[in-house]
CSV table of C-alpha atoms and ligand atoms in Angstrom, one decimal:
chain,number,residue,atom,x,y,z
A,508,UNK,CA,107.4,93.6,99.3
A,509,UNK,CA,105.7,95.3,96.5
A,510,UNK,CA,105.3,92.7,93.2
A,511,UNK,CA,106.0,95.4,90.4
A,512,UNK,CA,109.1,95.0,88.4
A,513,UNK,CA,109.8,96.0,84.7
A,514,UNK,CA,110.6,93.4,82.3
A,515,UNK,CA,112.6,94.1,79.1
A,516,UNK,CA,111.2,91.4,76.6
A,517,UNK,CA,113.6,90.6,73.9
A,518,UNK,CA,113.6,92.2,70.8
A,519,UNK,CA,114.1,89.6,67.1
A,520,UNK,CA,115.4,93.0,65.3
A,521,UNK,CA,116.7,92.4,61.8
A,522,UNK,CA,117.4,94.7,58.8
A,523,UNK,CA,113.4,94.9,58.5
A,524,UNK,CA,113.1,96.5,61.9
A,525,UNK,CA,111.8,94.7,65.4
A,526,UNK,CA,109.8,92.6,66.6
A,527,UNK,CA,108.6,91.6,70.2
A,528,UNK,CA,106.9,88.1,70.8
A,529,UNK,CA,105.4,87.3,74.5
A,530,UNK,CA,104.5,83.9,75.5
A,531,UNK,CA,102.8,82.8,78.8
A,532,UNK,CA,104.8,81.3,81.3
A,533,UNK,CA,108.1,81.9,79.0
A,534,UNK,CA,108.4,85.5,78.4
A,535,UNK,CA,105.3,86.6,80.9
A,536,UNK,CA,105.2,84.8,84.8
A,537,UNK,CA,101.7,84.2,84.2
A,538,UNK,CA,99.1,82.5,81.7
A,539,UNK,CA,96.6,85.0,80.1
A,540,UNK,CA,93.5,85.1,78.8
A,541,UNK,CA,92.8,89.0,77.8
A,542,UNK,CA,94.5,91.8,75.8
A,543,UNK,CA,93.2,95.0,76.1
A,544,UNK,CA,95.1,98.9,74.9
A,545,UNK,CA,93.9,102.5,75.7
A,546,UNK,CA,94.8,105.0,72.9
A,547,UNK,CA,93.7,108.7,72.1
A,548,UNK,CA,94.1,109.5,75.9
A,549,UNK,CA,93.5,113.3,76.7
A,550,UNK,CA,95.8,115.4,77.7
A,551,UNK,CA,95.8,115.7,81.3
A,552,UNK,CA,94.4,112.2,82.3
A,553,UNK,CA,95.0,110.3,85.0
A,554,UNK,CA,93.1,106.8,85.3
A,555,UNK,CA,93.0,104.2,87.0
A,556,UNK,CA,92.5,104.2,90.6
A,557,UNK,CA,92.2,101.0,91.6
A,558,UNK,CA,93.9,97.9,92.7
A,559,UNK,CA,92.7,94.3,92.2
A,560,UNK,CA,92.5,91.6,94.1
A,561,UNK,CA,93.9,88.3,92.4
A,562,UNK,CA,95.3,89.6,88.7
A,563,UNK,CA,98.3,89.6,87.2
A,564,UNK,CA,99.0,92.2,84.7
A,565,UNK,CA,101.4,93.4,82.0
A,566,UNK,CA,101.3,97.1,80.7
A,567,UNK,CA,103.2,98.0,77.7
A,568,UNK,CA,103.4,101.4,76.2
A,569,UNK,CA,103.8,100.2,72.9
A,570,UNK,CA,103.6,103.7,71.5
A,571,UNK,CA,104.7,107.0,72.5
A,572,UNK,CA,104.7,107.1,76.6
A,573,UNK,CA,103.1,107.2,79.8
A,574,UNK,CA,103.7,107.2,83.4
A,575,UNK,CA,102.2,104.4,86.3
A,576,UNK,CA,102.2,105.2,89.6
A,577,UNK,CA,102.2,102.4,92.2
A,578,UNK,CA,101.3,101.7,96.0
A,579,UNK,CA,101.2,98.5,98.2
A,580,UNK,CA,99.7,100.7,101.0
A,581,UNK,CA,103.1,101.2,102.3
A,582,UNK,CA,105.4,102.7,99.8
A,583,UNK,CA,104.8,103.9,96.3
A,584,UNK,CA,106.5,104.5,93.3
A,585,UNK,CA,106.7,105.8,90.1
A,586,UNK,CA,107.8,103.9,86.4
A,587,UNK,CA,108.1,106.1,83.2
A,588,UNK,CA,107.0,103.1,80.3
A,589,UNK,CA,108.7,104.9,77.0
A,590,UNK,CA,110.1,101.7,75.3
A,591,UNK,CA,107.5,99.0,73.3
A,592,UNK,CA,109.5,96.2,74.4
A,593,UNK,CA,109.8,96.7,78.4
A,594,UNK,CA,106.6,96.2,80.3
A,595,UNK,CA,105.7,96.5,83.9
A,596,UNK,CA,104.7,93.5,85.3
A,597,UNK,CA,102.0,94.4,88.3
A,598,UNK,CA,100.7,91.6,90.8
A,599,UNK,CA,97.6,91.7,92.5
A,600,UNK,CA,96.9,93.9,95.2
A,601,UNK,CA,98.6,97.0,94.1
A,602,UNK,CA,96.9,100.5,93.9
A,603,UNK,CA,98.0,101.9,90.2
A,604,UNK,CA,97.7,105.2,88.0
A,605,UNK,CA,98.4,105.9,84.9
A,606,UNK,CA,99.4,109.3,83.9
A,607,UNK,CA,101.3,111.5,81.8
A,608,UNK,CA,100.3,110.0,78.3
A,609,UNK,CA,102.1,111.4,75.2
A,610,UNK,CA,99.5,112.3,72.7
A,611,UNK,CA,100.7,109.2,70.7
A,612,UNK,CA,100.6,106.5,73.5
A,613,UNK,CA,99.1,103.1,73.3
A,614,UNK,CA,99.3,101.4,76.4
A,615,UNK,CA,98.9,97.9,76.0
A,616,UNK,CA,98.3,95.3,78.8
A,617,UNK,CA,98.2,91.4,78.5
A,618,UNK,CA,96.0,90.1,81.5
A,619,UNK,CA,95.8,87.3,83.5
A,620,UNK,CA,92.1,86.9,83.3
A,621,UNK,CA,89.1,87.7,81.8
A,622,UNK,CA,87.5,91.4,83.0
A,623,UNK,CA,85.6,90.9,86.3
A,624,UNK,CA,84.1,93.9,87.9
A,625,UNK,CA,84.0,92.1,91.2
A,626,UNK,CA,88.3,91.9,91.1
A,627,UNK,CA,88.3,95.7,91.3
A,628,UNK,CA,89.1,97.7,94.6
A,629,UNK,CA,88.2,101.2,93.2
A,630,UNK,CA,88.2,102.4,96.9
A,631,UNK,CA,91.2,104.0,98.7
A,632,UNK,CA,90.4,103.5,101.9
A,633,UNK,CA,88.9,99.9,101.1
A,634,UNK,CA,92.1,99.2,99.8
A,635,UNK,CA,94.4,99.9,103.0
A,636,UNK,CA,91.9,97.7,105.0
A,637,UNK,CA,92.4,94.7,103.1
A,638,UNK,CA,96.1,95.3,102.5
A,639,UNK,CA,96.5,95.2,106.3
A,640,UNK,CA,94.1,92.7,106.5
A,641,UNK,CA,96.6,90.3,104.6
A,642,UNK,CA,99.7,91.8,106.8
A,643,UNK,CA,97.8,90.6,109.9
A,644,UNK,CA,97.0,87.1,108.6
A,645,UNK,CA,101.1,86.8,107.6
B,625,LIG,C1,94.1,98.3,85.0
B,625,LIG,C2,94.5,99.5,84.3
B,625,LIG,C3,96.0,99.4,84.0
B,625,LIG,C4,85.9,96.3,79.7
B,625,LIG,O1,84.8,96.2,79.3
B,625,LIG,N1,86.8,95.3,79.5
B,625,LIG,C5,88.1,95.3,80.0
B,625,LIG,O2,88.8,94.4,79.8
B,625,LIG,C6,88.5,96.5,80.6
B,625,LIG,C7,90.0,96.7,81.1
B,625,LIG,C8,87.7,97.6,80.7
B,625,LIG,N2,86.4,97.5,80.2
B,625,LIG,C9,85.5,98.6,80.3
B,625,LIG,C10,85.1,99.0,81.7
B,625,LIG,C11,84.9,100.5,81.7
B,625,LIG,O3,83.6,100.8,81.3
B,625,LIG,O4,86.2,99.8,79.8
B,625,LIG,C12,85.9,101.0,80.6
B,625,LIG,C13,87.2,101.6,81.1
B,625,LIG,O5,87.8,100.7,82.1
B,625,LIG,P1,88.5,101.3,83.4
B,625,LIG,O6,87.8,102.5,83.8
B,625,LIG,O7,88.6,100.2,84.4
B,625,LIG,O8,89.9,101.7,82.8
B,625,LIG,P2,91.2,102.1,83.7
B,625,LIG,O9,92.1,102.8,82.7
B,625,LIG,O10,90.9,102.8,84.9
B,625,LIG,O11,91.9,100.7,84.1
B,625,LIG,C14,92.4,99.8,83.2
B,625,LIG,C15,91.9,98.4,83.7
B,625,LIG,O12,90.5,98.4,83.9
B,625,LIG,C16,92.6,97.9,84.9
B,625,LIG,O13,92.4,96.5,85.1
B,625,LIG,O14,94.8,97.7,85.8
B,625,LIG,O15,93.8,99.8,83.1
């Protein structure tokens, strides 16, 4: 079963305007330890390409939009992130892309560790080996 679901975080709105607040292990399934937000993307992009081992991830697209494509190896799909206060929670050993950024889009992600080259599967192929890997040890 693919561990990618969108969470709508709740929004402390007043007459002043909104207001999002995300606290590890409350509002996020995970504790993290790194914030990190891609901005001024050109038009056309598509980045990522990878999947990771072990971390947990939130994206936001706290600005404007974007689109992430996802794939366990066995089925993929598609999430359109257009509102600041829904994110989409990604575990682990997921291949993503990100796509389809509106000029004005800030994608934000909260992370559940610090950046480590060595948690990176930047290969396709490398990546359906050691998804099946994990289906034959289950
Ligand atoms: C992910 C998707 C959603 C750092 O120095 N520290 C960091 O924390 C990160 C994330 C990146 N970098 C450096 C490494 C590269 O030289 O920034 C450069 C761009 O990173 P990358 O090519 O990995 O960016 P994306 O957009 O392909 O992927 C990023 C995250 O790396 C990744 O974890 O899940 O966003």
């Amino acid at each position: 079963m693919m561990d990618v679901r969108k969470i709508t975080f709740q929004q402390h709105g007043d007459e002043r305007g909104q207001l999002v607040a995300i606290e590890e292990l409350l509002d996020a399934p995970f504790e993290f330890k790194r914030i990190y937000f891609m901005y001024d993307t050109k038009n056309g992009v598509r980045r990522g390409y990878h999947a990771h081992r072990k971390l947990k991830q939130i994206l936001f697209c706290v600005h404007g939009n974007c689109k992430i494509h996802v794939d366990d190896g066995e089925r993929t799909c598609e999430y359109l992130l257009n509102k600041p206060y829904e994110g989409l929670f990604i575990d682990g050993l997921i291949w993503r892309e990100m796509y389809d950024f509106s000029e004005d889009a800030v994608l934000m992600v909260i992370a559940s560790d610090f950046y480590n080259e060595r948690d990176y599967i930047r290969d396709y192929d490398k990546f359906k080996e050691v998804v099946s890997k994990l289906h034959d040890t289950n």
